Coordinates of C-alpha atoms in Angstrom, one line a residue:
Chain Z
M1 CA 68.7 -27.9 -85.6
L2 CA 72.2 -29.2 -85.1
K3 CA 73.4 -25.7 -84.5
I4 CA 70.8 -25.1 -81.9
K5 CA 71.7 -28.3 -80.1
I6 CA 75.4 -27.3 -80.2
A7 CA 74.4 -24.0 -78.7
D8 CA 72.4 -25.7 -75.9
I9 CA 75.3 -28.0 -75.1
A10 CA 77.7 -25.0 -75.1
I11 CA 75.4 -23.1 -72.6
A12 CA 75.3 -26.1 -70.3
A13 CA 79.1 -26.5 -70.6
I14 CA 79.9 -22.8 -69.9
E15 CA 77.6 -22.7 -66.9
G16 CA 79.2 -26.0 -65.7
V17 CA 82.7 -24.3 -65.9
L18 CA 81.3 -21.4 -63.9
V19 CA 80.0 -23.7 -61.2
A20 CA 83.3 -25.6 -61.1
G21 CA 85.2 -22.3 -61.0
L22 CA 83.2 -20.9 -58.1
F23 CA 84.2 -23.9 -56.1
S24 CA 87.9 -23.6 -57.1
F25 CA 89.8 -21.0 -59.3
W26 CA 87.1 -18.3 -59.2
S27 CA 86.0 -18.9 -55.6
P28 CA 85.0 -15.9 -53.5
C29 CA 86.7 -14.8 -50.3
P30 CA 87.2 -17.6 -47.8
V31 CA 84.7 -18.0 -45.0
G32 CA 86.3 -16.9 -41.7
E33 CA 84.8 -15.7 -38.5
H34 CA 82.3 -13.6 -40.5
I35 CA 80.4 -14.9 -43.5
M36 CA 80.7 -12.2 -46.1
G37 CA 78.2 -11.3 -48.9
C38 CA 80.3 -12.8 -51.6
H39 CA 79.7 -16.3 -50.1
W40 CA 75.9 -15.9 -50.6
V41 CA 76.6 -14.5 -54.1
S42 CA 78.4 -17.6 -54.9
N43 CA 75.6 -19.8 -53.6
V44 CA 72.9 -18.0 -55.5
T45 CA 75.0 -18.0 -58.7
V46 CA 75.6 -21.8 -58.4
A47 CA 71.8 -22.3 -57.9
L48 CA 71.0 -20.1 -61.0
S49 CA 73.7 -21.8 -63.1
S50 CA 72.3 -25.2 -62.1
A51 CA 68.8 -24.1 -63.2
V52 CA 70.2 -22.9 -66.6
I53 CA 72.1 -26.3 -67.1
L54 CA 68.9 -28.3 -66.4
L55 CA 66.8 -26.1 -68.7
S56 CA 69.4 -26.4 -71.5
L57 CA 69.5 -30.2 -71.2
L58 CA 65.7 -30.3 -71.1
K59 CA 65.7 -28.3 -74.3
L60 CA 67.7 -31.0 -76.0
L61 CA 64.8 -33.4 -75.5
S62 CA 62.2 -31.5 -77.6
G63 CA 62.2 -30.2 -81.2
E64 CA 59.0 -28.2 -80.5
V65 CA 59.7 -24.5 -81.4
L66 CA 57.3 -23.0 -78.8
F67 CA 58.8 -25.3 -76.1
R68 CA 62.3 -24.2 -77.1
R69 CA 61.4 -20.5 -77.3
G70 CA 59.8 -20.7 -73.8
I71 CA 62.9 -22.3 -72.3
N72 CA 65.1 -19.8 -74.1
S73 CA 63.2 -16.9 -72.7
A74 CA 63.6 -18.4 -69.2
V75 CA 67.3 -18.9 -69.7
L76 CA 67.7 -15.4 -71.0
L77 CA 65.9 -14.0 -67.9
I78 CA 67.9 -16.1 -65.5
S79 CA 71.2 -15.2 -67.1
L80 CA 70.4 -11.5 -67.0
I81 CA 69.5 -11.8 -63.3
Q82 CA 72.6 -13.8 -62.7
A83 CA 74.8 -11.0 -64.2
F84 CA 73.4 -8.5 -61.7
V85 CA 73.6 -10.8 -58.6
P86 CA 77.2 -9.9 -57.6
G87 CA 77.4 -6.3 -56.4
W88 CA 73.9 -5.2 -57.4
L89 CA 71.4 -7.6 -56.0
I90 CA 73.7 -8.9 -53.2
A91 CA 76.6 -6.7 -52.0
I92 CA 80.0 -8.2 -52.1
C93 CA 83.1 -7.2 -50.0
A94 CA 83.9 -3.5 -49.7
H95 CA 87.6 -3.9 -50.6
E96 CA 88.0 -3.7 -54.4
H97 CA 91.0 -6.0 -54.5
M98 CA 89.6 -9.0 -52.7
R99 CA 89.0 -12.3 -54.5
C100 CA 85.3 -11.7 -55.1
H101 CA 85.9 -8.4 -56.9
V102 CA 89.0 -9.6 -58.9
Y103 CA 87.9 -13.1 -59.9
S104 CA 84.3 -14.1 -59.0
Q105 CA 82.4 -11.0 -60.2
P106 CA 84.0 -10.7 -63.6
A107 CA 83.6 -14.5 -64.2
V108 CA 79.9 -14.4 -63.3
V109 CA 79.2 -11.3 -65.5
T110 CA 81.2 -12.7 -68.4
V111 CA 79.5 -16.2 -68.3
A112 CA 76.0 -14.7 -67.8
G113 CA 76.7 -12.3 -70.7
I114 CA 77.9 -15.0 -73.1
V115 CA 74.9 -17.2 -72.2
A116 CA 72.5 -14.3 -72.7
L117 CA 74.0 -13.6 -76.1
I118 CA 73.8 -17.2 -77.3
T119 CA 70.2 -17.3 -76.1
I120 CA 69.3 -14.1 -77.9
G121 CA 70.8 -15.6 -81.0
E122 CA 68.7 -18.7 -80.6
L123 CA 65.5 -16.7 -80.0
V124 CA 66.2 -14.7 -83.2
L125 CA 67.2 -17.5 -85.4
D126 CA 65.1 -20.4 -84.2
R127 CA 61.7 -19.3 -85.6
K128 CA 60.8 -22.0 -88.1
P129 CA 58.9 -25.0 -86.9
A130 CA 61.0 -28.1 -86.7
A131 CA 60.6 -30.6 -89.6
V132 CA 58.3 -33.4 -88.6
Chain G
M1 CA 54.9 6.1 -91.4
N2 CA 57.0 6.8 -94.4
V3 CA 56.8 4.0 -97.1
K4 CA 60.6 3.8 -97.3
L5 CA 60.9 3.4 -93.5
K6 CA 58.1 0.8 -93.5
L7 CA 59.8 -1.1 -96.2
A8 CA 63.2 -1.0 -94.4
L9 CA 61.7 -2.2 -91.1
A10 CA 59.8 -5.0 -92.9
S11 CA 63.0 -6.1 -94.7
L12 CA 64.9 -6.2 -91.3
K13 CA 62.1 -8.1 -89.7
H14 CA 61.7 -10.6 -92.5
N15 CA 65.5 -11.3 -92.8
T16 CA 66.1 -11.8 -89.1
A17 CA 69.2 -14.0 -89.5
R18 CA 70.9 -11.4 -91.8
T19 CA 70.0 -8.6 -89.5
F20 CA 71.3 -10.6 -86.5
Y21 CA 74.6 -11.6 -88.0
L22 CA 75.4 -8.1 -89.3
T23 CA 74.5 -6.6 -85.9
V24 CA 76.7 -9.1 -84.1
L25 CA 79.7 -8.4 -86.4
I26 CA 79.4 -4.7 -85.9
S27 CA 79.1 -5.1 -82.1
V28 CA 82.2 -7.2 -82.1
I29 CA 84.1 -4.3 -83.7
C30 CA 82.8 -1.7 -81.3
F31 CA 83.3 -4.1 -78.3
S32 CA 87.0 -4.7 -79.1
V33 CA 87.6 -1.0 -79.9
F34 CA 86.0 0.2 -76.6
V35 CA 87.7 -2.4 -74.4
G36 CA 91.1 -1.8 -76.0
E37 CA 90.7 2.0 -75.5
T38 CA 89.6 1.6 -71.9
V39 CA 92.6 -0.6 -71.0
T40 CA 95.2 1.5 -72.8
S41 CA 93.8 4.7 -71.4
G42 CA 93.9 3.1 -67.9
L43 CA 97.5 2.1 -68.4
C44 CA 98.5 5.6 -69.6
G45 CA 96.6 7.2 -66.7
G46 CA 98.4 5.0 -64.2
M47 CA 101.8 6.0 -65.6
E48 CA 100.9 9.7 -65.5
S49 CA 99.8 9.3 -61.9
L50 CA 103.0 7.5 -61.0
K51 CA 105.2 10.3 -62.6
K52 CA 103.3 12.9 -60.6
R53 CA 103.8 11.0 -57.3
L54 CA 107.6 10.4 -57.8
G55 CA 109.0 13.7 -56.5
A56 CA 112.5 12.7 -55.6
D57 CA 115.5 12.6 -58.0
I58 CA 117.3 9.7 -56.2
I59 CA 116.0 7.0 -53.9
V60 CA 118.3 5.2 -51.4
I61 CA 117.2 1.9 -49.8
P62 CA 119.1 -0.8 -47.9
S63 CA 121.3 -3.0 -50.2
G64 CA 120.2 -6.6 -50.6
K65 CA 118.8 -9.1 -53.0
N66 CA 115.4 -8.2 -54.5
R67 CA 115.3 -5.1 -52.3
Q68 CA 114.5 -2.8 -55.3
Q69 CA 111.7 -5.2 -56.4
N70 CA 110.3 -5.0 -52.9
F71 CA 110.4 -1.2 -53.1
E72 CA 108.7 -1.2 -56.5
G73 CA 106.1 -3.6 -55.1
I74 CA 105.3 -1.2 -52.3
L75 CA 105.1 1.8 -54.5
L76 CA 103.5 0.3 -57.6
G77 CA 102.0 -3.1 -57.0
G78 CA 100.4 -2.6 -53.5
K79 CA 102.4 -5.4 -52.1
P80 CA 103.1 -4.5 -48.5
G81 CA 106.7 -4.8 -47.3
F82 CA 109.3 -3.3 -45.1
F83 CA 113.1 -3.0 -44.8
Y84 CA 115.3 -0.9 -42.5
M85 CA 118.8 0.6 -42.5
P86 CA 120.5 2.7 -39.8
N87 CA 119.3 6.3 -39.7
S88 CA 122.9 7.5 -39.6
V89 CA 122.9 7.2 -43.5
L90 CA 120.7 10.3 -43.5
A91 CA 123.5 12.4 -42.1
E92 CA 126.1 10.8 -44.4
I93 CA 124.0 11.4 -47.5
S94 CA 123.2 15.0 -46.6
R95 CA 126.9 15.8 -46.5
I96 CA 127.4 14.8 -50.1
D97 CA 128.0 17.7 -52.5
G98 CA 125.0 18.4 -54.7
V99 CA 122.3 17.1 -52.4
E100 CA 119.8 19.9 -51.9
M101 CA 117.0 18.2 -49.9
V102 CA 116.9 14.9 -48.1
T103 CA 114.1 13.2 -46.2
A104 CA 113.6 9.7 -44.7
Q105 CA 110.6 7.4 -45.0
F106 CA 109.6 4.6 -42.7
Y107 CA 107.7 1.5 -44.0
L108 CA 105.7 -1.1 -42.1
A109 CA 103.3 -3.8 -43.2
S110 CA 100.2 -4.7 -41.2
L111 CA 98.8 -8.2 -40.7
T112 CA 95.6 -9.4 -42.4
A113 CA 92.7 -8.9 -40.1
D114 CA 89.2 -10.4 -40.5
C115 CA 86.3 -9.4 -42.7
C116 CA 87.0 -7.1 -45.6
S117 CA 90.6 -6.3 -44.9
T118 CA 93.9 -7.2 -46.4
E119 CA 97.4 -6.4 -45.5
L120 CA 98.1 -2.7 -45.4
Q121 CA 101.2 -0.8 -46.3
I122 CA 102.0 1.9 -43.7
M123 CA 104.2 4.7 -44.8
G124 CA 105.7 7.2 -42.3
F125 CA 107.2 10.5 -43.4
D126 CA 108.9 13.3 -41.5
P127 CA 106.7 16.4 -41.8
D128 CA 109.6 18.7 -41.1
S129 CA 111.8 17.6 -43.9
D130 CA 109.3 15.9 -46.3
F131 CA 109.1 17.3 -49.9
I132 CA 107.6 14.1 -51.5
V133 CA 104.4 13.1 -49.8
M134 CA 103.1 16.4 -48.3
P135 CA 102.5 18.3 -51.5
W136 CA 99.8 15.9 -52.7
L137 CA 98.7 14.7 -49.3
T138 CA 97.6 18.2 -48.3
K139 CA 94.9 18.0 -50.9
S140 CA 93.2 15.4 -48.7
Y141 CA 94.0 16.9 -45.3
A142 CA 95.3 20.5 -45.0
K143 CA 96.2 20.3 -41.2
K144 CA 99.3 18.8 -39.8
L145 CA 99.0 15.1 -39.0
Q146 CA 99.2 14.3 -35.3
P147 CA 100.6 11.1 -33.8
G148 CA 97.9 8.4 -34.1
E149 CA 96.4 10.0 -37.2
V150 CA 96.7 8.8 -40.8
I151 CA 95.4 9.5 -44.3
A152 CA 94.2 6.4 -46.1
G153 CA 94.8 5.5 -49.7
S154 CA 91.6 5.3 -51.9
D155 CA 91.4 1.4 -51.7
V156 CA 92.0 1.1 -48.0
F157 CA 88.8 -0.1 -46.3
V158 CA 87.9 2.4 -43.5
P159 CA 85.1 1.4 -41.1
K160 CA 82.3 3.9 -40.4
T161 CA 83.9 4.7 -37.1
G162 CA 86.9 6.1 -38.9
I163 CA 89.2 4.1 -36.6
I164 CA 91.4 1.2 -37.9
K165 CA 93.2 -1.1 -35.5
I166 CA 96.8 -1.9 -36.5
Y167 CA 98.9 -4.0 -34.1
N168 CA 96.4 -3.3 -31.3
Q169 CA 96.7 0.5 -31.8
D170 CA 93.6 2.6 -32.6
I171 CA 94.5 4.7 -35.6
K172 CA 92.3 7.6 -36.6
V173 CA 91.7 8.0 -40.3
V174 CA 91.4 11.8 -40.9
G175 CA 91.2 11.8 -44.7
S176 CA 91.2 9.7 -47.9
M177 CA 93.3 10.2 -51.0
D178 CA 92.2 10.3 -54.6
K179 CA 92.8 7.2 -56.6
T180 CA 96.3 7.0 -58.1
G181 CA 96.3 3.6 -59.7
T182 CA 99.5 2.7 -57.9
G183 CA 100.4 0.8 -54.7
L184 CA 99.8 4.0 -52.8
D185 CA 96.1 3.3 -53.0
F186 CA 96.6 0.5 -50.5
T187 CA 98.8 2.6 -48.2
V188 CA 98.1 4.6 -45.1
F189 CA 100.2 7.7 -44.5
G190 CA 101.2 9.0 -41.1
N191 CA 104.1 10.8 -39.6
T192 CA 107.1 8.8 -38.5
D193 CA 106.1 8.9 -34.8
T194 CA 102.8 7.1 -35.7
V195 CA 104.6 4.4 -37.6
K196 CA 107.2 3.9 -34.9
L197 CA 104.4 3.6 -32.4
M198 CA 102.9 0.8 -34.5
L199 CA 106.3 -1.0 -34.9
R200 CA 106.9 -0.9 -31.1
S201 CA 103.4 -2.3 -30.5
A202 CA 104.1 -5.1 -33.1
Q203 CA 107.4 -5.9 -31.3
K204 CA 105.5 -6.0 -27.9
L205 CA 102.9 -8.4 -29.4
G206 CA 105.8 -10.5 -30.7
V207 CA 104.5 -10.3 -34.3
S208 CA 107.2 -8.0 -35.7
A209 CA 109.7 -9.5 -38.2
T210 CA 112.3 -7.0 -36.9
D211 CA 113.7 -6.2 -33.5
A212 CA 115.4 -3.0 -34.7
D213 CA 115.0 0.0 -32.4
P214 CA 112.5 2.2 -34.3
D215 CA 114.3 5.4 -33.2
R216 CA 117.5 4.2 -34.9
V217 CA 116.3 3.1 -38.3
V218 CA 114.7 4.4 -41.5
S219 CA 113.4 2.5 -44.6
S220 CA 114.4 4.8 -47.4
V221 CA 115.9 8.2 -48.1
M222 CA 114.6 10.5 -50.8
I223 CA 117.0 13.0 -52.3
K224 CA 116.4 16.1 -54.4
V225 CA 119.5 17.1 -56.3
R226 CA 120.7 20.7 -56.5
D227 CA 120.5 22.2 -60.0
G228 CA 123.6 21.9 -62.1
F229 CA 124.7 18.6 -60.5
D230 CA 124.7 15.3 -62.3
K231 CA 122.3 12.8 -60.7
S232 CA 124.2 9.7 -61.8
D233 CA 127.4 11.1 -60.3
I234 CA 125.6 11.5 -56.9
V235 CA 124.2 8.0 -57.3
N236 CA 127.7 6.6 -57.8
T237 CA 129.1 8.6 -54.9
I238 CA 126.4 7.2 -52.6
N239 CA 126.8 3.6 -53.8
R240 CA 130.6 4.0 -53.3
T241 CA 130.8 5.8 -50.0
V242 CA 127.8 4.9 -47.9
A243 CA 127.9 1.3 -46.6
G244 CA 124.9 -1.0 -46.7
V245 CA 122.7 1.0 -49.1
Q246 CA 121.9 1.1 -52.8
A247 CA 120.9 4.3 -54.6
F248 CA 119.1 4.6 -57.9
E249 CA 117.5 7.3 -60.0
N250 CA 113.7 7.6 -60.1
R251 CA 114.0 8.0 -63.9
D252 CA 115.4 4.4 -64.2
M253 CA 112.3 3.1 -62.5
V254 CA 109.9 5.1 -64.7
I255 CA 111.8 4.1 -67.8
S256 CA 111.5 0.4 -66.9
F257 CA 107.7 0.8 -66.4
T258 CA 107.3 2.9 -69.5
S259 CA 108.9 0.2 -71.6
R260 CA 106.6 -2.5 -70.1
L261 CA 103.7 -0.2 -70.6
N262 CA 104.6 0.4 -74.2
H263 CA 104.9 -3.3 -74.9
M264 CA 101.5 -3.9 -73.3
T265 CA 99.7 -1.1 -75.2
L266 CA 101.2 -2.3 -78.5
M267 CA 100.0 -5.8 -77.9
I268 CA 96.5 -4.7 -77.0
K269 CA 96.3 -2.3 -80.0
S270 CA 97.6 -5.0 -82.3
L271 CA 95.0 -7.5 -81.0
V272 CA 92.2 -4.9 -81.3
A273 CA 93.3 -4.0 -84.9
F274 CA 93.4 -7.7 -85.8
I275 CA 89.9 -8.4 -84.5
C276 CA 88.6 -5.2 -86.1
V277 CA 90.1 -6.0 -89.5
L278 CA 88.8 -9.6 -89.4
A279 CA 85.3 -8.5 -88.3
M280 CA 85.3 -5.7 -91.1
I281 CA 86.2 -8.3 -93.7
M282 CA 83.3 -10.5 -92.5
V283 CA 80.9 -7.5 -92.5
I284 CA 81.8 -6.6 -96.0
F285 CA 81.6 -10.2 -97.2
V286 CA 78.2 -10.9 -95.6
F287 CA 76.8 -7.5 -96.8
S288 CA 78.0 -7.8 -100.4
V289 CA 76.6 -11.4 -100.6
M290 CA 73.3 -10.2 -99.1
L291 CA 73.1 -7.2 -101.6
N292 CA 73.8 -9.5 -104.6
E293 CA 71.0 -11.8 -103.4
R294 CA 68.7 -8.7 -103.3
K295 CA 69.4 -7.6 -106.9
N296 CA 66.1 -9.1 -108.1
E297 CA 64.2 -7.5 -105.3
F298 CA 65.7 -4.1 -106.2
G299 CA 64.9 -4.7 -109.9
V300 CA 61.2 -5.5 -109.1
L301 CA 61.0 -2.3 -106.9
K302 CA 62.4 -0.3 -109.7
I303 CA 59.8 -1.6 -112.1
M304 CA 57.1 -0.7 -109.5
G305 CA 58.3 2.9 -109.7
F306 CA 61.1 3.2 -107.0
T307 CA 63.9 5.5 -108.1
V308 CA 67.5 4.7 -107.3
R309 CA 67.4 7.5 -104.8
S310 CA 64.4 6.1 -103.0
L311 CA 65.9 2.6 -103.0
L312 CA 69.1 4.1 -101.6
A313 CA 67.0 5.7 -98.8
V314 CA 65.4 2.3 -98.0
V315 CA 68.8 0.5 -97.7
F316 CA 70.3 3.5 -95.9
C317 CA 67.5 3.2 -93.3
E318 CA 68.2 -0.5 -92.9
L319 CA 71.9 0.2 -92.5
V320 CA 71.4 2.9 -89.9
F321 CA 69.3 0.5 -87.8
I322 CA 71.8 -2.3 -88.1
C323 CA 74.9 -0.1 -87.5
A324 CA 73.3 1.8 -84.6
A325 CA 72.0 -1.3 -82.9
G326 CA 75.4 -3.1 -83.4
S327 CA 77.4 -0.2 -82.1
L328 CA 75.2 0.4 -79.1
T329 CA 75.1 -3.3 -78.2
G330 CA 78.9 -3.5 -78.5
V331 CA 79.6 -0.5 -76.5
V332 CA 77.1 -1.4 -73.7
M333 CA 78.6 -4.9 -73.5
A334 CA 82.1 -3.5 -73.4
A335 CA 81.2 -1.0 -70.7
V336 CA 79.6 -3.7 -68.5
W337 CA 82.5 -6.0 -69.1
S338 CA 85.2 -3.3 -68.4
L339 CA 83.4 -2.2 -65.2
S340 CA 83.3 -5.8 -63.9
F341 CA 86.9 -6.4 -64.9
K342 CA 88.1 -3.1 -63.4
S343 CA 89.4 -4.7 -60.2
F344 CA 90.9 -7.6 -62.0
L345 CA 92.8 -5.3 -64.4
E346 CA 93.9 -3.0 -61.5
S347 CA 95.3 -5.8 -59.4
E348 CA 96.6 -8.3 -62.0
L349 CA 98.4 -6.2 -64.6
G350 CA 101.4 -5.5 -62.4
V351 CA 101.8 -1.9 -63.7
P352 CA 100.1 1.2 -62.5
F353 CA 96.5 1.2 -63.8
L354 CA 94.2 4.2 -63.3
F355 CA 90.6 3.7 -64.5
D356 CA 89.1 6.8 -66.1
G357 CA 86.4 8.6 -64.1
Y358 CA 82.8 7.7 -65.0
E359 CA 82.2 11.0 -66.9
S360 CA 85.1 10.4 -69.2
F361 CA 84.1 6.7 -69.5
L362 CA 80.5 7.6 -70.6
L363 CA 81.9 10.2 -73.0
H364 CA 84.2 7.6 -74.5
A365 CA 81.3 5.2 -74.8
G366 CA 79.1 7.7 -76.6
V367 CA 81.9 8.7 -79.0
T368 CA 82.8 5.0 -79.8
A369 CA 79.1 4.2 -80.4
A370 CA 78.6 7.2 -82.7
A371 CA 81.9 6.6 -84.5
G372 CA 81.1 2.9 -84.9
T373 CA 77.7 3.8 -86.5
V374 CA 79.1 6.4 -88.9
L375 CA 82.2 4.4 -89.9
S376 CA 80.1 1.2 -90.5
L377 CA 77.8 3.3 -92.8
L378 CA 80.7 4.8 -94.7
L379 CA 82.2 1.3 -95.1
L380 CA 79.1 -0.3 -96.5
L381 CA 77.5 2.5 -98.5
P382 CA 79.8 2.2 -101.6
F383 CA 78.6 -1.4 -102.0
V384 CA 75.0 -0.3 -101.9
L385 CA 75.7 2.4 -104.6
K386 CA 77.4 -0.2 -106.8
V387 CA 74.5 -2.6 -106.7
L388 CA 71.8 0.0 -107.2
S389 CA 73.6 1.5 -110.2
V390 CA 73.2 -1.8 -112.1
P391 CA 70.4 -1.1 -114.8
T392 CA 67.1 -2.8 -114.2
D393 CA 67.1 -4.6 -117.6
A394 CA 70.5 -6.1 -116.9
V395 CA 69.1 -7.4 -113.6
M396 CA 66.0 -8.8 -115.1
R397 CA 68.0 -10.5 -117.9
E398 CA 70.0 -12.3 -115.2

């Protein structure tokens, strides 16, 4: 149970770093005269990350296996969608060497991948009902 | 379904934690091998591409602090820049004994425009004397470039209209080059008249960093040395006799980058080897502990009539599932990761980096997944044979 809680806190922390990064060191291209696609990618990613953080914190409140499995399934789905937001679901800048290609997209894909992996691990391992 | 296969699947399903940890460990091995291979092959591809593009024996640029780094930045790092020297040096250099061919190039950097554009490097060459750019540029555009026409590097953003505006001049892009993995991917190539036109326009707009007359300056001079002459002697002669310039051999630049490349690939390979060895030790440890725990299970199955051969088939099926799932997961994750880090690697490594084509990338992925599966099986099978060869009565006595 402690391992699961550590995993939940880790997910929330990693997504927190992504949100902070998208506003600072992993920020997409600056908004000028035109608002580019990467700006909307960043906004959508922040929204999805916030949802994952909330769900992970909510999971800490309950020891119920089915509740945890439900939330884990949701987190897995959200993180998979998140990985495909930059460049697939929403187009980013055309130039391959702009900030959104070099920093934002890899950061989002890496964080979403790590969260998905941790969640798959939780789904596989967290099968026994919690001790009452 | 075959009983052995059923038993193997039931065992995998029942022991989810064991299956999960072994799969994760094998995917870590495949992930690091594939990422390491992708990065090192990208570095080697970039260096090969650079060697192909450097056609001159000697390069002459204006003397000055950090000028050579500026030149390397233009050519290799995609960092736009410019510098000029009087065009009279061209005549002085061509008079030196041993110089077979000589051609001048003209560099200019554009300003950053709005959406989806960055600074561009503009490279002008003289079509009448050029022997460097034309041989590989003609693959993209066979006709002679007219004033106002350019060929764009692979990473230059070209609008659908095919017209790019540089210093208020409409420039027509007539072709795009293949990717080289060097700074040339961010460069547009035109004849010297086109580049001089842009420089005059920049001077009129008051945004040019130089007020030099475009007809009286050049940026660099490329030299081909006649056979039988020593290149370093000619470099020394130019540095001694021509004022205000510095000459160096192309080979020196390649050697410097090859040495950096070798250090980088060695570091990457060592890191990959370290991760692989660590993960292999973990796999062997987890697997042997797991097999020892299952000695009793194997003993009971033997009493029920399973032969060593059929037990081996059951464990082999389990291992095939685990190794194949681990290898595939690792390679897929590595492929997604490498593709999303492609731009980061290309722009941040500071050395030429040419990513493999998608066909070769997929082929590498397939080979790594297959090799990962087979090697993991070969690594673990001896432990299975050792445990299964223990006599049943010895197991039951324990």
